[in-house]
Coordinates of C-alpha atoms and ligand atoms in Angstrom, one line a residue:
X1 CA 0.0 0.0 0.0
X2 CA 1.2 3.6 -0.9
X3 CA 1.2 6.3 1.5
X4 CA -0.7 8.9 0.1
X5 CA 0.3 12.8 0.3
X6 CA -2.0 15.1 1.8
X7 CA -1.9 19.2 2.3
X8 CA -3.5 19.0 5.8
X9 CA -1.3 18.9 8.5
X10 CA -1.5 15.9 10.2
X11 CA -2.9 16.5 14.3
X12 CA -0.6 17.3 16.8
X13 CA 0.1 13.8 18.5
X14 CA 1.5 15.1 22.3
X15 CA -1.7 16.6 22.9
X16 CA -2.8 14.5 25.3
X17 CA -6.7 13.2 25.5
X18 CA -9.6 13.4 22.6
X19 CA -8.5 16.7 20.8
X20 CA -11.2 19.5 20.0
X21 CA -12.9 19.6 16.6
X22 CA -10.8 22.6 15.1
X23 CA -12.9 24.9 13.5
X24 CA -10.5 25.7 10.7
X25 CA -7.7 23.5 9.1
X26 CA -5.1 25.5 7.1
X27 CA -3.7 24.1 4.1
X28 CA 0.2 23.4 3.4
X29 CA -0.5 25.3 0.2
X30 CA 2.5 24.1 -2.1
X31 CA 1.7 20.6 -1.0
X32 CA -2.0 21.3 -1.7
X33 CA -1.1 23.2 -5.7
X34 CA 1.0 20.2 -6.1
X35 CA -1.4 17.8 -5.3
X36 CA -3.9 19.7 -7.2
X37 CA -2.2 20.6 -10.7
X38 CA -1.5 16.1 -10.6
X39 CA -5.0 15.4 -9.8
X40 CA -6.5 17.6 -13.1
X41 CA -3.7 16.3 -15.1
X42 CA -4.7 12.5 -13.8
X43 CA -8.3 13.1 -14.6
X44 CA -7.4 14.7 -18.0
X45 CA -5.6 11.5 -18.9
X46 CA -8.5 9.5 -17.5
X47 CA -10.8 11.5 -19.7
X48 CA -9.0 11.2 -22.8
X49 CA -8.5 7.5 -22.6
X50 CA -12.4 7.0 -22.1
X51 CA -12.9 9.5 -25.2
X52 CA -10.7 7.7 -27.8
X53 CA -11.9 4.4 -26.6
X54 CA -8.6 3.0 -24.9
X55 CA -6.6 5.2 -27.3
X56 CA -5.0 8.2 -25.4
X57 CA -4.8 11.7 -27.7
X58 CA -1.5 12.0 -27.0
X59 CA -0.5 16.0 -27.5
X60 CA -3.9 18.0 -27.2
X61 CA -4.4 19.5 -24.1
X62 CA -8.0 19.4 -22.5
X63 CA -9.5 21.8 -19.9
X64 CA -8.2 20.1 -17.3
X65 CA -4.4 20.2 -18.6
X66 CA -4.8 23.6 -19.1
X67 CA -6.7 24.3 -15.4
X68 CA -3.6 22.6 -14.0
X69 CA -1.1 24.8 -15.8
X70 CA -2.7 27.9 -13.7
X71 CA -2.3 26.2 -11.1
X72 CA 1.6 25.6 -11.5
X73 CA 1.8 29.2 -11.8
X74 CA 0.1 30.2 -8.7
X75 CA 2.9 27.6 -7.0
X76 CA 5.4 29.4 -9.1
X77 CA 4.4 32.6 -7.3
X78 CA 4.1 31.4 -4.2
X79 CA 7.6 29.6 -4.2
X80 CA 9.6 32.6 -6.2
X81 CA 7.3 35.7 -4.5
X82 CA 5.8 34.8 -1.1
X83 CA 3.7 36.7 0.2
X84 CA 5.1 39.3 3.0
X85 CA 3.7 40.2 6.2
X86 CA 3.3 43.9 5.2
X87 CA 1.4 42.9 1.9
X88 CA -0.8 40.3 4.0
X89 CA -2.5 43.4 6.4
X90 CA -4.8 44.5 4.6
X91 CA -6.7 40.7 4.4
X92 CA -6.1 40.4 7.8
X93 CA -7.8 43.8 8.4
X94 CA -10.8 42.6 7.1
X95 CA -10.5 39.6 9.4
X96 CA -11.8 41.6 12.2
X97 CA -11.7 40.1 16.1
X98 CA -12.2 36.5 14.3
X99 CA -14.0 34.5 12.7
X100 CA -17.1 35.7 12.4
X101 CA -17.6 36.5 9.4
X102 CA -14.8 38.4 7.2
X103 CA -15.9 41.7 5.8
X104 CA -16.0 41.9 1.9
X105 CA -13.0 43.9 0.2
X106 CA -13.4 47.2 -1.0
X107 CA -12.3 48.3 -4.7
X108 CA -10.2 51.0 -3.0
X109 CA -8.5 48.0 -1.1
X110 CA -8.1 46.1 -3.8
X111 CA -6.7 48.9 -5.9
X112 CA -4.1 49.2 -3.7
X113 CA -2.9 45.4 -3.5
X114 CA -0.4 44.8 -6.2
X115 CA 0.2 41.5 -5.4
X116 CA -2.8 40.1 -6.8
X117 CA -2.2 42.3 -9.7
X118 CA 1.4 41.8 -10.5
X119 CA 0.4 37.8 -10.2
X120 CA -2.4 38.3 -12.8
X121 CA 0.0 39.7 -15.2
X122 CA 2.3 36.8 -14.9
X123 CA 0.3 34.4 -15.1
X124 CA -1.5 36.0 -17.8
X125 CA 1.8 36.8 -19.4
X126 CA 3.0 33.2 -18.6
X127 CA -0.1 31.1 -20.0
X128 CA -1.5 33.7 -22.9
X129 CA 0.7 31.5 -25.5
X130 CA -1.2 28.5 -25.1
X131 CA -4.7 30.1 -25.6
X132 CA -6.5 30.1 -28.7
X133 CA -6.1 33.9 -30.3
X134 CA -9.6 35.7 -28.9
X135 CA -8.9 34.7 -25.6
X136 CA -5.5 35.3 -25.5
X137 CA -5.6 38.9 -26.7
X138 CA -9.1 39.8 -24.1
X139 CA -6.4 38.5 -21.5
X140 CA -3.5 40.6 -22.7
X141 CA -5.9 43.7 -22.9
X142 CA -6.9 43.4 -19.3
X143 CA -3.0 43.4 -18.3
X144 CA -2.4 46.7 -19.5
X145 CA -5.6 47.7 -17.5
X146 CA -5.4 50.4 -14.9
X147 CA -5.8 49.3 -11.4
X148 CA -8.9 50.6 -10.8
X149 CA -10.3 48.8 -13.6
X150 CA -8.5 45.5 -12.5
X151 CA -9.6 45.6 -8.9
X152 CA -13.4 46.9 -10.0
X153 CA -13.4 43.6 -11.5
X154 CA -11.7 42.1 -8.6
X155 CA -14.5 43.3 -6.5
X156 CA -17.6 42.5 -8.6
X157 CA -16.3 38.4 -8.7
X158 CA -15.4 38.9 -5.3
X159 CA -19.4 39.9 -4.3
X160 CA -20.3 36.9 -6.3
X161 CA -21.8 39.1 -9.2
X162 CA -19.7 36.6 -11.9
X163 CA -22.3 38.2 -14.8
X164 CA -20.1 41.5 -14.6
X165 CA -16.9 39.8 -16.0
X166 CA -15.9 37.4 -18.7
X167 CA -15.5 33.8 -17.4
X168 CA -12.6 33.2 -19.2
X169 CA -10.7 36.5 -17.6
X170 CA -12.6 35.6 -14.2
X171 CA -10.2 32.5 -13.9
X172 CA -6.7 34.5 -14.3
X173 CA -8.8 37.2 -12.0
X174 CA -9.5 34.2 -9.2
X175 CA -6.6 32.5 -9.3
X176 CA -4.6 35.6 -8.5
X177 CA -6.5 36.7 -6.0
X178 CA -7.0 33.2 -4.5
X179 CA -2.5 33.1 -3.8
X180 CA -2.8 35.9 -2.7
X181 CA -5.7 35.4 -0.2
X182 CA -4.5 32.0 0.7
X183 CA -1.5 33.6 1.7
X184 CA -2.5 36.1 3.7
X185 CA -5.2 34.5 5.6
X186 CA -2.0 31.7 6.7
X187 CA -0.7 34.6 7.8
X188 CA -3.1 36.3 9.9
X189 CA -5.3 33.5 11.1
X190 CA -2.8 31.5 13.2
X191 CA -3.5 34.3 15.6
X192 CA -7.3 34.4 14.9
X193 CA -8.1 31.1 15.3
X194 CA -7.2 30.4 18.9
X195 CA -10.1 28.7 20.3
X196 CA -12.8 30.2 18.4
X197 CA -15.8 28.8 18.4
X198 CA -16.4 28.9 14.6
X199 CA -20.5 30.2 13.8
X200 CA -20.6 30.4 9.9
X201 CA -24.2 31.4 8.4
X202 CA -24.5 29.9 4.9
X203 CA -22.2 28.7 2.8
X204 CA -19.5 31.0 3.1
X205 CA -16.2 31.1 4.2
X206 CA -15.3 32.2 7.4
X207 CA -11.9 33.6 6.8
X208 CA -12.7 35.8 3.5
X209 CA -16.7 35.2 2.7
X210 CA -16.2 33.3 -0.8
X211 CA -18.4 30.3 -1.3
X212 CA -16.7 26.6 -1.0
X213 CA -15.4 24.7 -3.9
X214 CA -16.8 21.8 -2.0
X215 CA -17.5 19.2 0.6
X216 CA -15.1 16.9 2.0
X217 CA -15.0 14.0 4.4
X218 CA -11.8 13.8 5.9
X219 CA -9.7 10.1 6.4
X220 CA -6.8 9.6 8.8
X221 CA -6.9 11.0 11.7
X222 CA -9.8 13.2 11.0
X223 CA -11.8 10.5 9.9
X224 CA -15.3 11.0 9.0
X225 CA -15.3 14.9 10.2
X226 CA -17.0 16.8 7.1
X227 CA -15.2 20.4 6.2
X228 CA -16.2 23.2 3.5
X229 CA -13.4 23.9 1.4
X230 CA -12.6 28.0 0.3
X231 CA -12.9 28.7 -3.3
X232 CA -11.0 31.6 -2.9
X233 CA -8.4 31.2 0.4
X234 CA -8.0 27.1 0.1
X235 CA -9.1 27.4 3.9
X236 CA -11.4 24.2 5.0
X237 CA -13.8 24.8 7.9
X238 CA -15.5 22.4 10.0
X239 CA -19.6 21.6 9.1
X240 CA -21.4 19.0 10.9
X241 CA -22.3 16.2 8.4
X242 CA -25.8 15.8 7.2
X243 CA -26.3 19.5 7.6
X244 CA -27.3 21.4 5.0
X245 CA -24.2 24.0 4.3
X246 CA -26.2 26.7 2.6
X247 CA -29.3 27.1 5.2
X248 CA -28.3 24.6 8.0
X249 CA -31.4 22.7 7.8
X250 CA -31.0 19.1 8.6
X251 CA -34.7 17.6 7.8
X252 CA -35.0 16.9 4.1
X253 CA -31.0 16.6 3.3
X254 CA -30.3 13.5 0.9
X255 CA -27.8 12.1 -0.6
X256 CA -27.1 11.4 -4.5
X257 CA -24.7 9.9 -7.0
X258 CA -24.9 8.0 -10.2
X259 CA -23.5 5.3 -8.8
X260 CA -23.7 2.9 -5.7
X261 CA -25.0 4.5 -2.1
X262 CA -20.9 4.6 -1.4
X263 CA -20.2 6.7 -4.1
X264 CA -17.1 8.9 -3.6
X265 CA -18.5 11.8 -4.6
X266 CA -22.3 13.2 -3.4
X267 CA -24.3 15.8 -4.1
X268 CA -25.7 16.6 -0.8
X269 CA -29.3 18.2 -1.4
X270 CA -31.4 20.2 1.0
X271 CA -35.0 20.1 0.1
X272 CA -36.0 23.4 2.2
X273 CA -33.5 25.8 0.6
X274 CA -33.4 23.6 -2.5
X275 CA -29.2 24.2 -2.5
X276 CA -26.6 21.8 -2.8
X277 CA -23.1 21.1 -2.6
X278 CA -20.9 18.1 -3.8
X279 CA -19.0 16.1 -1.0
X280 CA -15.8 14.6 -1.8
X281 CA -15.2 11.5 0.1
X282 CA -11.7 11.3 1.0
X283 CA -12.2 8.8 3.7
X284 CA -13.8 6.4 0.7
X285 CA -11.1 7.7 -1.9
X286 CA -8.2 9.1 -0.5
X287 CA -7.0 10.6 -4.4
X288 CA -9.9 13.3 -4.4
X289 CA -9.2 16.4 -5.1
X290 CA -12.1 19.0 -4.1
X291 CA -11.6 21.7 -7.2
X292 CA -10.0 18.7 -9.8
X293 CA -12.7 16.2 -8.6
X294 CA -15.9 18.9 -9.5
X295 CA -14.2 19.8 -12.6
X296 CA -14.1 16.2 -13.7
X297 CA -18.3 15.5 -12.5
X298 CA -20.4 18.3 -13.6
X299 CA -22.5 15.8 -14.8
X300 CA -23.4 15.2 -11.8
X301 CA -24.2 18.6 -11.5
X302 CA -26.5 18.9 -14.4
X303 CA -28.8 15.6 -13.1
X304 CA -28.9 18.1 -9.8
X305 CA -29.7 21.0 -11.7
X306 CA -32.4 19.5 -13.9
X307 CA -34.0 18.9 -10.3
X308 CA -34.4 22.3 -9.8
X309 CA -30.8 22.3 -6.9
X310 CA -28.8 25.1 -7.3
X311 CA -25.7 24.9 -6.9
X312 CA -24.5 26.9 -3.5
X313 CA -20.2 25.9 -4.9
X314 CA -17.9 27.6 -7.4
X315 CA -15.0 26.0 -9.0
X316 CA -12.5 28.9 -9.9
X317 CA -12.3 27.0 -13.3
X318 CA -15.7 27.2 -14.1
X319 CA -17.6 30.4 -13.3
X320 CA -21.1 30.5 -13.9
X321 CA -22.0 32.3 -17.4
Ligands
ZN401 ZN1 -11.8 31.7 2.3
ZN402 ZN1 -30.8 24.2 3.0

């Protein structure tokens, strides 16, 4: 049996007695791009050798290889440009006393953050060669925008109004902000996070107020304790299981999958809000990856959706249009 590498940090073992749910597990965020950028190219593989019926298309590059080359730039930036202290105050501003609930980023604040920016422009810079030619050039247009126009942008994705910007630009736009959020909130929330008693209304992160990318049931030593994963911040937070995670309703929540009743990934319904979110069951399949995994099953998404769900999740690879 092969060990299997993990971002979360395993518990700390000379703690004596049953240790305390923690309400928020950082990641190990160069472990977690790694693990990430192999997972979407694994599932692009898989993908292509169910498409050419056993014959892998060797050369082309899918979605999914392409999703995981943004995602070696943001651990490019975060090995080569970390993140300082100084740059990380203004997230941890908005953190307030804890976590109850971060505020929302202003444009102003966002104007004057050139992390993000200077990491959109690499990785726009970096990746605009292996886009098709309209694409490309939107990208490239937006790179020579003014700030202001970069962090109105910024701001409008960040208040979950995805209609203002192009979904093609909104996934440079994300994935900067989201290194340089992660980032910041591993530096502030060490502090923060002291013993809190974590109260999270709807299905928003505690730590920077963007949706989840996902469910996931933990295995090791968490076993079977359910977290939300951040969309934007990679932080997971702790949600009692069977709970609904957009109106914490627990009466009408089910369970589906095309597959058996110990399917590896759910969509967990709630019949009173009619939201749902997809679980990823690492304690049944150790390899799932919450962002790579909902990539590779939106199929599961449209059976949901054809239900009348809506989905409460984004993936930063596939904004709603
Ligand atoms: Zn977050
Ligand atoms: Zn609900």
């Amino acid at each position: 049996m092969t060990s299997f590498f993990s971002d979360i940090p395993p518990l700390d073992k000379t703690v004596p007695g049953v240790q305390a749910i923690e309400p928020i597990i950082l990641p190990r965020l160069a472990v977690l791009y790694r693990r990430r950028a192999e997972r979407l190219r694994q599932l692009e593989q898989q993908a292509q050798t169910a498409t050419g019926e056993g014959e892998p298309i060797s050369g082309r590059e899918g979605y999914l290889g392409f999703a995981a080359r943004v995602v070696d730039e943001q651990a490019r930036l975060l090995a080569d440009a970390p993140l300082s202290a100084e740059e990380a105050i203004p997230v941890s501003a908005l953190l307030g006393d804890g976590l109850s609930g971060a505020e929302r980023p202003s444009v102003a604040m966002l104007a004057r953050c050139a992390y993000w920016q200077e990491a959109f422009r690499g990785i726009v810079e970096n990746l605009s060669p292996f886009m098709p030619e309209p694409a490309a050039a939107g990208l490239v247009d937006l790179m020579y925008a003014d700030r202001s126009e970069l962090a109105a942008k910024a701001a409008a994705l960040m208040a979950g109004d995805y209609a203002a910007v192009d979904a093609g630009r909104s996934v440079f736009l994300w994935a900067a902000l989201s290194v340089f959020w992660a980032q910041a909130v591993a530096l502030a929330t060490p502090h923060a996070a002291q013993g809190e008693v974590l109260e999270t209304g709807g299905a928003r992160c505690p730590c920077c107020g963007a949706p989840p990318s996902g469910g996931l049931v933990l295995t090791g030593d968490r076993e079977g304790l359910r977290y939300l994963q951040c969309s934007l911040c990679e932080t997971r937070w702790h949600k009692v299981r069977a709970t609904c995670s957009v109106c914490g309703g627990t009466d009408h929540v089910d369970y589906w999958s095309f597959e058996t009743t110990d399917a590896a990934i759910q969509g967990e319904t709630c019949g009173d809000c009619h939201g749902y979110i997809k679980i990823f069951r690492q304690d049944r399949e150790p390899a799932l990856e919450v962002v790579a995994d909902d990539l590779a099953s939106l199929g599961l998404d449209t059976a949901l959706e054809q239900q009348d769900f809506v989905r409460a999740t984004l993936n930063p690879f596939a904004f709603p249009v």
